[in-house]
Every structure is written in C-alpha cells, then in structure tokens.
C-alpha cells in the first residue's frame, strides 16, 4: 500500500548474536550461555506470508522477515495489526494462507505445532491449573518421554535460573502474577527449543513488575542465545528488548530496524508516530529554498532548515516549494527563554495550554497555527492512542514539548519554544514516506533500513 | 494499626455527620440485623421442615421394611415408632434368599455400570471433538445432537423394540444398555461439550506447543480439568439408569430384568407383597445414595460449572 513499506526488500539479519551461536539451523548442539544450556538455535524466515480468513479479511499481508540465529526480534504495532497472528503462524497455531515459514533449514508450513520445536509463552501464561509448578515446567519433557531423572534435573535447573526452586510443589493458583510468568518462561526454556515465541508475556503484570521481568527476559535471552520473536503493543518493551524491531500496521510490515534506527530514521509517518513517547508532533508545513538551506513555514511561523540537513538528506531538495509533513519530537524542543542560544529561525511562539510536571522534565502542551497531518497513518495512530478525530481543532495543531524542569512556563502564558532544527523529520504528505536519501529512490527502499 | 485508623477517622465522622445520621445508623443496623436474623432463621426453619417432610416417605419405607407383612397389613408404619419391638430384619433375610431378587440386583449392576461407563467415555471423546477439533460440519452435527435432546424416548420404544427383534437382542441386557447409551448420549455430550469449550484455548495450545497429540491433550489436560463435569455426569447417568423402570419393562425379559422391574412385578391389582417391595426398594435406594454422597461435592460443582460457564 505504502511505497515505503516495501515488504519484498529483505532485511539484513543482525549479526550480533548470530555470530556467537553460529549454527544456522543445522541441528548440531552447541553450548551457550553461562548456565551451560545446550541449545540448538535456528533462524526463522517468513517469506511472502499471508493470513486471509475465510470471510476475506486479511490479518497479515505479504510479510517478509528474517530472524537470525539468536536474534531477539520484536513485533510491535497497535492492536489488530496482525502481529499476534504472525507469531501464531510461526508457532503453527494458525494456518498459513500463502507464503512459507521456515525454521532452521526446514519449511514448516505443513509441520504441526508439536513438531516445530519452538516454545511459546502466552499472554495468559496458560499454565495447567491441575499440575504443580514442577509438572507444568516438565510437561513438555514428559510428553517427549524423557527419562524421569533427566526431567527432574532440567526442571531443577530451569527453576534455579528463574528463582522458582521453592515453589516447585505449588499449584499455579497459589502463585503471584510474577511467579506465574516465570513458570511460563520455565516451561519454554526447559524444552531447549530452537526458538522462543512470546505473545505479550508481560501485559498482565503491574507496571513495576513489568520493568523487572523485562530486564529478566532480556538477560535470560542473552544468556541462552535462543532466537526469540516477541510480540508486544508496548513500544518501550519493543525498544528495550529487541535487537531489531518490526513495526506492523494493519497486517503490513512498515519497517524493520534496530531500535535506535527506528527512532532516528523512521521510514514513514506511522513508524515516526508510533515510536517515541510522547509521540512525535506531526504538522503540515511548506519548504522553500533559502540560500544553501531552506525555510520551513509552519502556518505563520518560520523555521530555518540548516544547509547541513539538506546535504545529509538529498531527498529534501525535491520537496522545495512543496508541502511537507514535518515531525518534531518532544525531546527536540525546549524553552527558548532558558539560558542558552536561541538563534533566529529555531523558535516557535505560542501559548502554554497545559504543563505536566514529571519531575525530571515538563511536558508542555501548546498549539501552533499549522494544520495537523491527516493521512491514513496518522488516523491509525490517533485511533491507537484513543484520541479524537485529528483536525478537529481546525487549522491548529496541538503539540507537546519536553521542557527542562527549570522552565518557568505556566498555563495560559506565552511560550517560546526552541526547536532543534537539525533533528527535524520530513515526510512526503502524499505517501507518508520519510524523506532521507535521493528523491524517489530512497522512498521505495524504506523497508530495508537495518 | 487498626486502632490508630479508628481514632483518626472517628473525629471527622462525628463532627461532620449531623446527629440524626449518627443515631440513625445503629438503629438501622439493629433493625436490619433483626430482620436478617429473623429472615434467615425462618428460612432455615422452613428448609428443615421441608427436608423432614421430604424424608417422610423414605422413613416410612424403611420402617415398613422392618415390619412383618402381618403388622404392615394391620397398622400404619408410624405405630412402629411407638412400639420398636415390632421391628425385625426378617424381610431382609428372606429377600436375600430370594433368587429372583438377587438375580435382578445383579442385572441392575450389569445394566447400570456399562451404560454409565460407555456414556461417559463416548461423550467425553465426542465433546472434545465438538469443542476443540476442526472438522467440516462440526457445528451442524452438534446442532443435531442438541436437537436430539428434545426427542422423548417413549416415541422410540416401539420402533426400537422391532429393531431389536430383528437383531435378536430383544430382551437381553445388551439391548437395555444400548438403549440407555443411545438416549443418554445427547445430554452427556451437550453437558461435557459446554464444559470443555469453557476451558481456555491457550491451555490446549500450550499443550500442543509442548508436543501433545490430540489424544494426549485430551487425556492429560482436558480430562483432569473436566473432572467436575465428568463426575456430575457419571452421577446423573448412574442414577437415571439405576432407577429406570420404563426401558426395563419394555426391553428386558424375565431373566434379564433389573430390580425395578422385579419389584414392580410384586405389585398386585388389589395389594402388594409389601415385605419384598419395601425391603427391596430400600436396598435399591441405598446404592444411589452412597454414590451421591460420595460424589456430591463434584455433583454440585459440576452442575454449576456445566450450566453457567
């Protein structure tokens, strides 16, 4: 749909972990991690995968992903974007309408879930309520007819890794949420599978525990080095956990890239608005040539676009004299009245509407006289955020800036906002594509960042 | 801690609330408590009375079974409560010597146990398939099963009797068992299917990911979790078949008759062999009572779970 989300373009697999566990699905075991787990790791490849339901609705459209050995890939997107469906197709719980899924060197389209040698952690944990923790963790091994002594040994080791040793004889209903989550993890790691699949495993935990378990999952995956596909709608989880993050929207892959790149060089409006919190401010503007640089008009205000930025993003030259969608991250703005330079062409003037003090920073809400960007992407973002119809405020766009706590601004007072113009983002207002390289060319390759 | 909370909270409540409110609150609670106590006390008394009333026929049967036929013919059973000397185990001794009765007791077991087991096993397997396996026409088939619930078994008596005649199993225990299984299955499948369908899908999928084949999932996940429903179904079915008279009257011949039919045969147009009927009926009640009390915890749980979930 969007030229930016060119799904055919394969992404280069992140080599970081792949190099450490350089077994490309050959099936030969190798030691990994300090705990001495013997793991057979494998890459996971999705090739032109579709999920189309009998009633014609499609949940996943032409998904191409290559997840390297030992890589941690996060699938992220608003609810209903097809990320869970994609995961379930890898797991074998959902039939693949078209395309192929391969784990290691085996195409698994016709392989039932039980024979795919992948383990899944469910959002609900899906612990067997009638079994003790010990039996829950060892269930998969029992089904594989592993000798009892060996099961006990593996379960004990997994329990020790997860701090569950004291709870082995208890039933799931007597455990706390965090402990249940650990049991679910234990059930996955004890199998020593080729890949972990995790479906929003932290979404049932309270905020504090979630942060703790997030770190634990990260550590565990690093130690075990198992290829992991992790589904979440929480972009903080996505950014902190993933070696690479794949952003999906309505069944279509938008961009796959390492977290920082996703943040720095979003391929389109949707990715730009989805990654980052508070979200990137997106307004309509117009670029005009001005010497080596350019002038950006936002309503009746002007920002100077530095020449260096134009040199760095040749695609911008093609947009001179045209309307563009402009993105400004809240963290790239500050109070211009604070000490420091605020040269001409970097300041927006407005009136503070609301200040949210977070201690370490102030979130300052204001509006500028430029219309908001209204495209399919931004509508989808607004829907995900549960916001009102965009453009409801007429020709004005609400903005949020992160100010230093030293700022003296207050509600109802005029405010001068300094914008880091070197960190402006530009998008084609028609296609939503990020403007980075040569005009046209880069926009068709956006999917390949990473 | 709690004392602190009480003292800190008390002043604002006293200062803030107007006098009527402060006075009204305890009065209301006393009144409410009184009505509550009266209500629950009355209700309990009523329940006990109903329960006792309900037990009178059973008590009468029991007492009658301990009296001689002559006593039973001359006076009501309640007189024995005043003259316990009447009571004797004679009827039971004679009953246990009666080959017709002991044979029919055995027949009841031979009919009830296989009928119950077959229904539970078949229904559990079918219910799993209806709840969790994907196959073409599944929902229509299940609709058919539900539709069968409304077919009264009486309409099938004659055609099936003819069918059995052709098959040569008319009058046999197998015929009776088959009939019970056939007419018990729709309800059994319905009950278990609804219970199984309420088991979270994630659990089955987890078992599938853990390497479970369908039958393993059925045996190791569904059956243990479906325990209450299966127990309640077992009791339902056991009681139904054990107490059945109609099916036995139609399909069991004299050699294969269960207790209910044997006892019914002791009824005469102008009287009854009260000694055999009372003691026999009491024995026939005893077994279901034991079964019920053994499983009653599951019974209640199962009925609730099957119905609401």
XYZ file of C-alpha atoms in Angstrom:
759
model
C 0.000 0.000 0.000
C 2.732 2.418 1.023
C 5.769 2.525 -1.190
C 7.763 2.981 1.984
C 6.776 -0.355 3.347
C 8.332 -2.225 0.526
C 7.957 -5.636 2.072
C 9.813 -7.569 -0.580
C 13.039 -5.996 0.491
C 14.769 -8.444 2.759
C 16.398 -7.038 5.804
C 19.919 -7.972 6.601
C 19.899 -10.154 9.672
C 21.539 -8.646 12.691
C 24.833 -10.442 13.061
C 25.404 -9.771 16.747
C 24.134 -12.983 18.279
C 24.198 -14.944 15.097
C 27.944 -14.816 15.162
C 28.100 -16.042 18.719
C 25.922 -19.040 18.050
C 26.853 -19.560 14.511
C 24.769 -22.653 13.879
C 22.343 -21.888 11.144
C 19.695 -24.415 11.906
C 21.967 -27.311 11.252
C 20.637 -29.160 14.233
C 24.011 -29.623 15.848
C 24.005 -28.682 19.503
C 26.439 -26.212 20.886
C 26.972 -24.907 24.364
C 25.744 -21.439 25.022
C 25.334 -19.159 27.962
C 26.957 -19.328 31.328
C 24.417 -21.826 32.603
C 25.682 -24.356 30.151
C 22.379 -24.949 28.377
C 22.863 -26.932 25.238
C 20.806 -25.338 22.598
C 20.100 -25.854 19.001
C 19.417 -22.423 17.684
C 17.917 -21.661 14.361
C 16.922 -18.754 12.251
C 13.307 -18.131 11.403
C 12.276 -16.923 7.969
C 8.934 -15.678 6.774
C 8.598 -15.409 3.045
C 5.616 -13.660 1.492
C 3.356 -14.822 4.298
C -0.340 -14.030 4.148
C -3.147 -14.761 6.524
C -6.529 -14.432 4.905
C -9.596 -15.585 6.790
C -12.430 -17.394 5.053
C -14.572 -14.258 5.145
C -11.932 -12.464 3.075
C -10.415 -10.257 5.764
C -6.673 -10.410 5.803
C -4.724 -10.231 9.034
C -1.233 -10.428 7.580
C -0.205 -9.208 4.140
C 2.927 -10.346 2.357
C 5.109 -10.477 5.448
C 8.812 -10.984 4.844
C 11.094 -11.310 7.826
C 14.358 -12.997 8.502
C 15.239 -13.528 12.117
C 18.817 -14.601 12.627
C 20.132 -17.272 14.972
C 19.936 -15.992 18.494
C 18.375 -12.716 17.481
C 15.705 -11.023 19.573
C 13.112 -9.639 17.200
C 10.173 -7.667 18.496
C 6.953 -7.408 16.520
C 5.175 -4.259 17.555
C 2.086 -2.406 16.437
C -1.348 -1.305 17.547
C -3.920 -3.938 18.355
C -5.257 -5.681 15.304
C -2.098 -5.093 13.283
C -1.516 -8.787 12.721
C 1.497 -9.215 14.958
C -0.012 -11.962 17.086
C -1.353 -13.709 14.005
C 2.137 -13.661 12.519
C 3.539 -15.160 15.704
C 0.885 -17.838 15.777
C 1.698 -18.769 12.212
C 5.315 -19.299 13.209
C 4.094 -21.366 16.150
C 1.857 -23.487 13.991
C -1.316 -22.491 15.791
C -2.634 -20.634 12.780
C -2.677 -21.893 9.249
C -0.626 -20.015 6.673
C -2.790 -18.865 3.778
C 0.085 -18.129 1.440
C 3.859 -17.967 1.597
C 6.316 -20.022 3.605
C 7.608 -20.091 7.146
C 10.932 -21.778 7.721
C 12.634 -22.606 10.999
C 16.254 -23.541 10.562
C 16.548 -25.250 7.210
C 13.047 -26.685 7.341
C 9.912 -25.249 5.805
C 7.313 -25.769 8.472
C 4.079 -24.826 6.708
C 2.836 -28.395 6.960
C 4.562 -29.265 10.235
C 2.156 -29.389 13.205
C 2.901 -27.130 16.154
C 4.083 -30.005 18.321
C 6.841 -30.910 15.868
C 8.151 -27.419 15.173
C 10.451 -27.424 18.183
C 9.563 -23.917 19.221
C 8.250 -22.877 22.616
C 5.658 -20.234 23.219
C 4.943 -18.017 26.198
C 1.313 -16.980 26.198
C -0.138 -13.692 27.321
C -2.325 -15.559 29.800
C 0.664 -17.807 30.707
C -1.633 -20.793 30.011
C -0.364 -22.748 32.998
C -2.051 -26.089 33.573
C -4.090 -25.388 36.710
C -4.202 -29.025 37.817
C -0.446 -29.511 37.756
C 2.233 -28.338 40.158
C 4.862 -25.875 39.036
C 7.256 -28.772 38.636
C 4.874 -30.668 36.368
C 3.948 -27.538 34.475
C 7.565 -26.916 33.612
C 8.288 -30.566 32.901
C 5.083 -31.251 30.943
C 6.666 -30.871 27.528
C 9.519 -33.162 28.503
C 7.122 -35.767 29.882
C 5.251 -35.753 26.599
C 8.534 -36.336 24.841
C 9.053 -39.423 27.008
C 12.250 -38.130 28.522
C 13.537 -40.250 31.442
C 12.245 -39.011 34.792
C 15.651 -38.323 36.279
C 16.607 -36.175 33.343
C 13.339 -34.248 33.525
C 13.862 -33.596 37.217
C 17.363 -32.367 36.516
C 16.293 -30.000 33.764
C 13.320 -28.711 35.711
C 15.528 -28.071 38.717
C 17.950 -26.137 36.583
C 15.240 -24.061 34.942
C 13.674 -23.402 38.333
C 17.013 -22.287 39.713
C 17.548 -19.963 36.756
C 14.150 -18.389 37.353
C 14.171 -18.415 41.157
C 11.305 -20.891 41.380
C 13.052 -23.614 43.350
C 10.985 -23.028 46.492
C 7.700 -23.133 44.612
C 8.047 -26.354 42.644
C 5.383 -28.212 44.608
C 2.797 -25.464 44.447
C -0.110 -25.122 42.077
C -0.375 -22.102 39.766
C -3.367 -20.674 41.647
C -1.143 -20.207 44.705
C 1.426 -18.157 42.825
C 1.684 -14.424 42.269
C 1.459 -12.957 38.795
C 5.205 -12.602 38.506
C 5.782 -16.173 39.617
C 3.245 -17.468 37.116
C 5.019 -15.538 34.429
C 8.270 -17.199 35.466
C 6.687 -20.632 35.322
C 5.543 -19.869 31.804
C 9.109 -18.892 30.949
C 10.412 -22.014 32.648
C 8.126 -24.162 30.573
C 9.647 -22.606 27.474
C 13.319 -22.743 28.400
C 13.273 -26.257 29.818
C 12.418 -27.596 26.384
C 15.563 -26.039 24.932
C 13.724 -25.215 21.737
C 15.055 -23.763 18.519
C 13.137 -20.572 19.079
C 11.068 -18.775 21.697
C 7.824 -17.144 20.727
C 6.401 -14.700 23.240
C 2.966 -13.191 22.926
C 2.767 -10.078 25.100
C 4.141 -12.028 28.067
C 4.299 -9.013 30.366
C 0.972 -7.375 29.682
C -0.746 -8.980 32.663
C 1.796 -7.704 35.174
C 1.665 -4.428 37.038
C 3.986 -1.684 35.892
C 6.751 -2.238 38.425
C 6.914 -5.982 37.939
C 6.821 -5.495 34.213
C 10.026 -3.465 34.283
C 11.692 -6.107 36.418
C 10.562 -9.025 34.262
C 11.512 -7.131 31.139
C 15.080 -6.956 32.353
C 14.930 -10.605 33.321
C 13.680 -11.728 29.927
C 16.391 -9.687 28.300
C 19.069 -11.266 30.494
C 17.685 -14.754 30.013
C 17.550 -14.431 26.263
C 21.081 -13.071 26.204
C 22.312 -15.970 28.331
C 20.500 -18.621 26.380
C 21.044 -17.054 22.994
C 17.861 -18.522 21.593
C 16.195 -16.942 18.595
C 13.235 -15.067 20.000
C 10.197 -13.477 18.426
C 8.426 -11.235 20.877
C 5.066 -9.626 20.272
C 4.039 -6.513 22.140
C 1.995 -3.376 21.723
C 4.229 -1.571 24.195
C 6.869 0.399 22.377
C 9.040 0.682 25.480
C 9.271 -3.103 25.618
C 9.984 -3.153 21.915
C 12.757 -0.593 22.159
C 14.429 -2.050 25.234
C 14.263 -5.728 24.332
C 14.696 -6.022 20.622
C 17.898 -6.438 18.657
C 15.602 -5.353 15.888
C 12.045 -4.156 15.955
C 9.473 -4.822 13.274
C 6.632 -2.319 13.200
C 3.365 -3.564 11.720
C 0.200 -1.771 10.767
C -2.971 -3.463 9.536
C -1.148 -6.621 8.588
C 1.580 -4.838 6.658
C 5.156 -4.623 7.794
C 6.180 -0.973 7.968
C 9.829 -1.110 8.912
C 12.339 -3.468 10.491
C 15.347 -1.922 12.110
C 17.368 -1.779 15.306
C 15.518 0.311 17.895
C 17.727 3.381 17.645
C 17.491 3.460 13.874
C 13.731 3.147 14.080
C 13.766 6.200 16.303
C 16.298 8.161 14.260
C 15.180 7.282 10.759
C 11.535 6.263 10.743
C 10.565 5.029 7.317
C 7.143 6.613 7.305
C 4.663 8.660 9.261
C 3.249 5.640 11.034
C 6.569 4.435 12.405
C 7.511 8.008 13.285
C 4.332 8.493 15.263
C 4.351 5.060 16.852
C 7.903 5.007 18.171
C 8.633 7.533 20.879
C 6.737 8.723 23.908
C 5.193 11.226 23.936
C 4.672 10.745 20.243
C 6.328 12.822 17.583
C 4.413 16.014 16.745
C 3.305 15.899 13.130
C 2.232 19.099 11.370
C 1.875 20.285 7.818
C 4.460 22.723 6.604
C 5.981 24.106 3.428
C 9.634 24.071 2.387
C 11.113 26.996 0.450
C 14.688 27.353 -0.758
C 16.719 29.890 1.213
C 20.307 30.064 0.122
C 22.047 26.770 0.932
C 19.399 25.897 3.443
C 15.651 26.126 3.402
C 12.866 27.859 5.201
C 10.115 25.802 6.720
C 6.777 27.577 7.128
C 4.502 26.269 9.823
C 1.441 28.442 9.470
C 2.693 31.983 10.025
C 5.885 30.874 11.749
C 9.204 30.097 10.110
C 11.973 27.698 10.998
C 15.334 27.675 9.258
C 16.370 24.270 7.974
C 20.168 24.103 8.148
C 22.099 23.515 4.955
C 23.795 20.509 6.562
C 20.444 18.795 6.946
C 19.658 19.284 3.290
C 23.051 17.909 2.351
C 22.512 14.906 4.601
C 19.068 14.206 3.177
C 19.228 14.841 -0.549
C 15.607 13.831 -0.871
C 14.633 17.132 0.693
C 15.791 19.089 -2.346
C 12.953 17.609 -4.299
C 10.457 18.892 -1.764
C 11.469 22.552 -2.017
C 8.488 24.662 -2.900
C 6.126 21.931 -1.845
C 4.053 20.972 1.164
C 5.680 18.506 3.528
C 4.691 16.675 6.666
C 7.042 17.783 9.425
C 7.858 15.779 12.514
C 9.274 17.261 15.713
C 9.999 15.022 18.661
C 9.002 16.485 22.044
C 12.539 15.865 23.294
C 13.966 18.007 20.480
C 12.243 21.086 21.862
C 12.957 23.196 24.920
C 12.107 26.517 26.483
C 13.812 29.253 24.449
C 13.795 31.565 27.457
C 16.189 29.363 29.360
C 19.868 30.322 29.212
C 21.487 29.131 26.022
C 21.356 30.114 22.416
C 18.109 30.502 20.595
C 19.127 31.783 17.189
C 16.614 33.146 14.772
C 14.709 30.527 12.855
C 14.688 27.994 15.660
C 11.892 29.395 17.776
C 8.154 28.783 17.670
C 5.891 31.118 19.581
C 2.677 30.036 21.178
C 0.810 29.907 24.448
C 1.173 27.168 27.024
C -2.085 25.275 27.433
C -1.084 22.664 29.955
C 2.027 21.686 31.866
C 2.564 18.161 33.144
C 5.436 18.111 35.587
C 7.187 14.737 35.707
C 9.995 15.877 37.971
C 12.796 15.195 35.567
C 11.022 17.107 32.827
C 7.943 19.127 31.987
C 5.539 18.090 29.277
C 4.297 21.349 27.827
C 1.195 21.336 25.652
C 0.699 24.157 23.197
C -0.701 24.654 19.718
C 0.638 26.225 16.562
C -1.216 27.677 13.624
C -0.404 24.973 11.131
C -2.800 22.193 10.210
C -2.092 18.711 11.504
C -1.064 15.952 9.136
C -4.104 13.963 8.158
C -3.267 10.731 6.384
C -4.257 7.130 6.819
C -1.143 6.691 9.015
C -1.933 9.496 11.413
C -5.566 8.457 11.626
C -4.453 4.966 12.577
C -2.107 6.429 15.189
C -4.895 8.555 16.647
C -7.156 5.529 16.778
C -4.459 3.541 18.581
C -3.968 6.355 21.085
C -7.716 6.601 21.605
C -7.572 10.268 20.578
C -10.280 12.346 18.944
C -10.557 12.746 15.217
C -7.485 14.652 14.110
C -8.005 18.036 12.625
C -10.897 18.719 14.961
C -9.178 21.919 16.106
C -9.395 23.408 12.633
C -6.148 24.748 11.260
C -4.264 24.405 14.519
C -2.128 21.502 15.642
C -1.673 20.517 19.264
C 1.979 19.978 20.145
C 3.791 18.514 23.130
C 7.308 19.518 24.086
C 9.609 18.154 26.758
C 10.999 21.122 28.654
C 13.707 21.214 31.231
C 12.218 21.388 34.740
C 13.927 24.725 35.146
C 11.478 26.275 32.694
C 9.212 28.896 34.231
C 6.378 28.464 31.775
C 2.869 28.133 33.091
C -0.620 27.575 31.807
C -2.053 30.470 29.823
C 1.313 32.182 29.443
C 3.077 32.904 26.182
C 5.824 30.445 25.468
C 8.800 30.465 23.138
C 9.822 27.010 22.066
C 13.299 26.362 20.764
C 13.373 23.627 18.146
C 16.466 21.588 17.368
C 16.137 22.113 13.643
C 18.916 19.657 12.852
C 16.617 16.943 14.173
C 13.517 17.730 12.189
C 11.828 14.865 10.364
C 10.255 15.246 6.956
C 7.720 13.060 5.231
C 6.036 13.074 1.884
C 2.489 14.235 2.665
C 1.044 12.098 -0.116
C 2.735 8.770 0.536
C 3.742 9.256 4.150
C 7.271 8.130 3.303
C 10.188 9.537 5.242
C 12.396 11.812 3.176
C 16.012 10.824 3.587
C 18.056 9.954 0.515
C 17.667 10.720 -3.178
C 14.221 11.854 -4.147
C 12.093 8.881 -5.070
C 14.754 6.208 -4.801
C 15.101 6.094 -1.058
C 11.399 6.204 -0.526
C 10.974 2.919 -2.298
C 13.561 1.237 -0.169
C 12.470 2.328 3.245
C 11.589 -1.151 4.334
C 15.194 -2.149 4.057
C 16.579 0.006 6.799
C 18.502 -2.224 9.093
C -2.547 -0.015 63.240
C -6.266 -0.545 63.161
C -6.689 1.313 66.447
C -4.861 4.285 65.018
C -7.018 4.268 61.983
C -10.149 4.138 64.116
C -9.134 7.066 66.324
C -8.052 9.231 63.435
C -11.173 8.512 61.495
C -13.652 8.845 64.357
C -13.489 12.648 64.963
C -14.244 13.750 61.389
C -17.112 11.293 61.224
C -18.613 12.590 64.491
C -18.017 16.235 63.644
C -19.077 16.044 60.066
C -22.185 13.949 60.331
C -25.367 15.561 61.687
C -26.963 13.998 64.783
C -29.824 12.138 63.091
C -27.370 10.398 60.848
C -25.249 9.280 63.774
C -28.298 7.987 65.659
C -29.961 6.526 62.624
C -27.067 4.381 61.622
C -27.008 1.973 64.596
C -30.818 1.763 64.720
C -30.918 0.776 61.093
C -28.299 -1.858 61.571
C -30.118 -3.354 64.562
C -33.364 -3.424 62.650
C -31.660 -4.757 59.596
C -29.856 -7.344 61.645
C -33.082 -8.383 63.320
C -34.951 -8.826 60.062
C -31.929 -10.531 58.639
C -31.712 -12.922 61.542
C -35.446 -13.486 61.551
C -35.464 -13.961 57.836
C -32.612 -16.391 57.763
C -33.898 -18.131 60.909
C -37.366 -18.523 59.429
C -35.945 -19.600 56.129
C -33.755 -22.158 57.820
C -36.629 -23.481 59.884
C -38.740 -23.744 56.777
C -35.988 -25.556 54.949
C -35.539 -28.034 57.781
C -39.297 -28.659 57.844
C -39.417 -29.211 54.113
C -36.432 -31.536 54.308
C -38.095 -33.552 57.089
C -41.364 -33.651 55.207
C -39.475 -34.809 52.150
C -37.905 -37.621 54.137
C -41.203 -38.985 55.473
C -41.900 -41.426 52.604
C -38.352 -42.749 52.757
C -38.619 -43.159 56.509
C -41.967 -44.883 56.069
C -40.482 -47.228 53.530
C -37.579 -48.003 55.800
C -39.769 -48.651 58.806
C -42.173 -50.768 56.756
C -39.279 -52.843 55.503
C -38.507 -53.694 59.139
C -42.026 -54.874 59.971
C -43.648 -58.168 59.236
C -46.282 -58.350 56.466
C -48.927 -59.018 59.116
C -48.028 -55.882 61.058
C -47.941 -53.869 57.867
C -51.360 -55.136 56.928
C -52.915 -54.348 60.298
C -51.489 -50.954 61.194
C -49.644 -47.985 59.792
C -45.820 -47.872 59.785
C -45.752 -44.977 62.247
C -47.036 -47.188 65.029
C -43.645 -48.870 64.984
C -42.128 -45.634 66.168
C -44.002 -46.143 69.443
C -43.509 -49.896 69.574
C -39.975 -50.575 68.354
C -40.437 -54.207 69.361
C -42.225 -54.772 66.054
C -39.043 -54.178 64.134
C -37.331 -57.177 62.609
C -34.772 -57.943 59.909
C -36.848 -60.889 58.747
C -37.831 -59.252 55.447
C -34.234 -58.624 54.502
C -33.220 -62.184 55.365
C -35.992 -63.543 53.190
C -35.223 -61.113 50.380
C -31.596 -62.154 50.190
C -32.735 -65.788 49.883
C -34.992 -64.852 47.006
C -33.153 -65.823 43.780
C -35.359 -63.601 41.646
C -34.430 -60.576 43.698
C -30.712 -61.277 43.970
C -30.614 -62.047 40.249
C -32.322 -58.778 39.436
C -29.945 -56.880 41.719
C -27.067 -58.319 39.731
C -28.845 -57.412 36.493
C -29.225 -53.820 37.648
C -25.486 -53.634 38.170
C -24.825 -55.318 34.832
C -27.035 -52.735 33.125
C -26.039 -49.630 35.076
C -22.261 -49.908 35.122
C -21.689 -50.426 31.384
C -24.355 -47.866 30.482
C -22.695 -45.257 32.660
C -19.147 -46.023 31.600
C -19.951 -46.149 27.901
C -21.803 -42.885 28.015
C -19.074 -41.082 29.924
C -16.303 -42.362 27.677
C -18.085 -41.770 24.389
C -19.492 -38.423 25.456
C -16.123 -37.161 26.690
C -14.449 -38.042 23.404
C -17.288 -36.598 21.353
C -17.454 -33.474 23.500
C -13.735 -32.864 22.983
C -14.172 -33.186 19.258
C -17.171 -30.862 19.220
C -15.427 -28.336 21.420
C -11.920 -28.306 20.051
C -11.403 -30.168 16.809
C -11.997 -28.514 13.494
C -13.840 -30.697 11.027
C -16.376 -29.959 8.348
C -19.971 -29.936 9.510
C -18.986 -29.836 13.164
C -21.460 -27.202 14.205
C -24.310 -28.777 12.259
C -23.581 -32.132 13.825
C -23.577 -30.575 17.255
C -26.849 -28.856 16.473
C -28.192 -32.291 15.585
C -27.059 -33.614 18.947
C -28.765 -30.740 20.724
C -31.915 -31.365 18.699
C -31.909 -34.975 19.901
C -32.250 -33.685 23.457
C -35.886 -32.908 22.839
C -36.791 -36.340 21.457
C -38.708 -38.190 24.174
C -37.530 -41.759 24.483
C -41.120 -43.000 24.603
C -41.540 -42.370 20.882
C -38.661 -44.723 20.180
C -39.837 -47.640 22.283
C -41.848 -49.447 19.647
C -39.560 -48.955 16.642
C -36.525 -49.945 18.645
C -38.269 -52.966 20.057
C -38.944 -54.041 16.464
C -35.347 -53.316 15.518
C -34.049 -55.355 18.466
C -36.336 -58.186 17.458
C -34.717 -58.235 14.044
C -31.242 -58.087 15.553
C -32.013 -60.802 18.057
C -31.103 -58.731 21.116
C -34.624 -58.099 22.298
C -34.910 -58.943 25.998
C -31.155 -59.032 26.555
C -29.078 -56.873 28.858
C -27.110 -55.624 25.848
C -30.326 -54.249 24.361
C -31.187 -52.358 27.522
C -27.656 -50.969 27.805
C -27.660 -49.895 24.189
C -30.937 -48.059 24.616
C -29.708 -46.228 27.696
C -26.478 -45.267 25.981
C -28.267 -44.023 22.907
C -30.684 -41.858 24.812
C -28.178 -40.697 27.403
C -25.562 -39.511 24.933
C -27.152 -36.276 23.653
C -27.403 -34.765 27.111
C -23.998 -36.138 28.093
C -22.310 -34.697 25.015
C -24.099 -31.401 25.462
C -23.066 -31.083 29.098
C -19.428 -32.026 28.573
C -19.011 -30.088 25.353
C -20.096 -26.878 27.025
C -17.786 -27.523 29.923
C -14.819 -28.392 27.711
C -15.446 -25.395 25.479
C -15.059 -23.160 28.523
C -11.517 -24.391 29.097
C -9.232 -21.593 27.874
C -7.945 -22.169 24.359
C -4.471 -21.126 25.458
C -4.182 -24.231 27.615
C -4.777 -26.527 24.685
C -2.465 -24.550 22.506
C 0.202 -24.626 25.186
C -0.159 -28.396 25.347
C 0.056 -28.545 21.576
C 3.240 -26.470 21.641
C 4.561 -28.704 24.399
C 4.326 -31.574 21.952
C 0.942 -33.051 22.801
C -1.021 -35.003 20.230
C -4.789 -34.683 20.327
C -5.336 -37.740 22.485
C -2.585 -36.734 24.883
C -4.127 -33.296 25.247
C -7.482 -34.933 25.867
C -6.121 -37.290 28.493
C -3.656 -35.024 30.276
C -5.316 -31.631 30.082
C -8.997 -31.900 29.219
C -9.929 -34.885 31.371
C -8.335 -33.598 34.582
C -9.822 -30.157 34.077
C -13.181 -31.597 33.118
C -13.234 -33.715 36.282
C -16.185 -31.986 37.959
C -18.342 -32.140 34.858
C -17.478 -35.763 34.267
C -18.194 -36.663 37.889
C -21.557 -34.982 37.783
C -22.411 -36.640 34.509
C -21.448 -40.002 35.992
C -23.816 -39.473 38.901
C -26.632 -38.240 36.701
C -26.318 -41.179 34.401
C -25.848 -43.726 37.153
C -28.963 -42.561 38.986
C -31.026 -42.397 35.839
C -30.185 -45.908 34.680
C -30.288 -47.415 38.151
C -33.791 -46.109 38.773
C -35.148 -46.759 35.292
C -38.284 -48.847 35.048
C -39.759 -47.952 31.674
C -36.875 -49.104 29.496
C -36.513 -52.266 31.560
C -40.229 -53.027 31.268
C -40.080 -52.777 27.505
C -36.736 -54.333 26.695
C -35.691 -56.705 29.498
C -37.150 -60.181 29.675
C -37.668 -62.034 32.951
C -34.167 -63.491 33.041
C -32.539 -60.116 32.496
C -34.843 -57.872 34.472
C -33.361 -55.289 36.818
C -34.546 -54.693 40.361
C -37.035 -52.017 39.423
C -38.900 -54.407 37.178
C -38.677 -57.290 39.677
C -40.111 -55.116 42.423
C -42.822 -53.809 40.165
C -43.821 -57.394 39.456
C -44.591 -57.805 43.167
C -47.369 -55.253 42.872
C -50.788 -56.840 42.593
C -54.021 -55.353 41.485
C -55.553 -55.467 44.962
C -52.454 -55.445 47.122
C -48.744 -55.925 47.155
C -46.036 -58.069 48.663
C -45.132 -55.222 50.916
C -42.369 -57.156 52.647
C -40.460 -57.699 49.408
C -41.240 -54.321 47.921
C -40.297 -52.267 50.954
C -37.041 -54.010 51.692
C -36.132 -54.367 48.027
C -36.908 -50.746 47.315
C -34.832 -49.665 50.252
C -31.850 -51.691 49.071
C -32.253 -50.275 45.591
C -32.218 -46.758 47.070
C -29.167 -47.391 49.159
C -26.679 -47.712 46.314
C -27.526 -44.419 44.580
C -27.479 -42.698 47.967
C -23.950 -43.921 48.583
C -22.882 -42.851 45.103
C -24.471 -39.462 45.536
C -22.907 -38.719 48.883
C -19.536 -39.918 47.684
C -19.564 -37.507 44.749
C -21.899 -34.772 45.927
C -19.146 -32.180 46.077
C -18.418 -32.744 42.392
C -22.108 -33.016 41.682
C -22.890 -29.515 42.830
C -19.727 -28.100 41.291
C -20.333 -29.885 38.036
C -23.910 -28.785 37.639
C -22.908 -25.192 38.304
C -19.922 -25.272 36.029
C -21.683 -27.006 33.219
C -24.645 -24.695 33.359
C -23.139 -21.281 33.870
C -19.828 -21.476 32.144
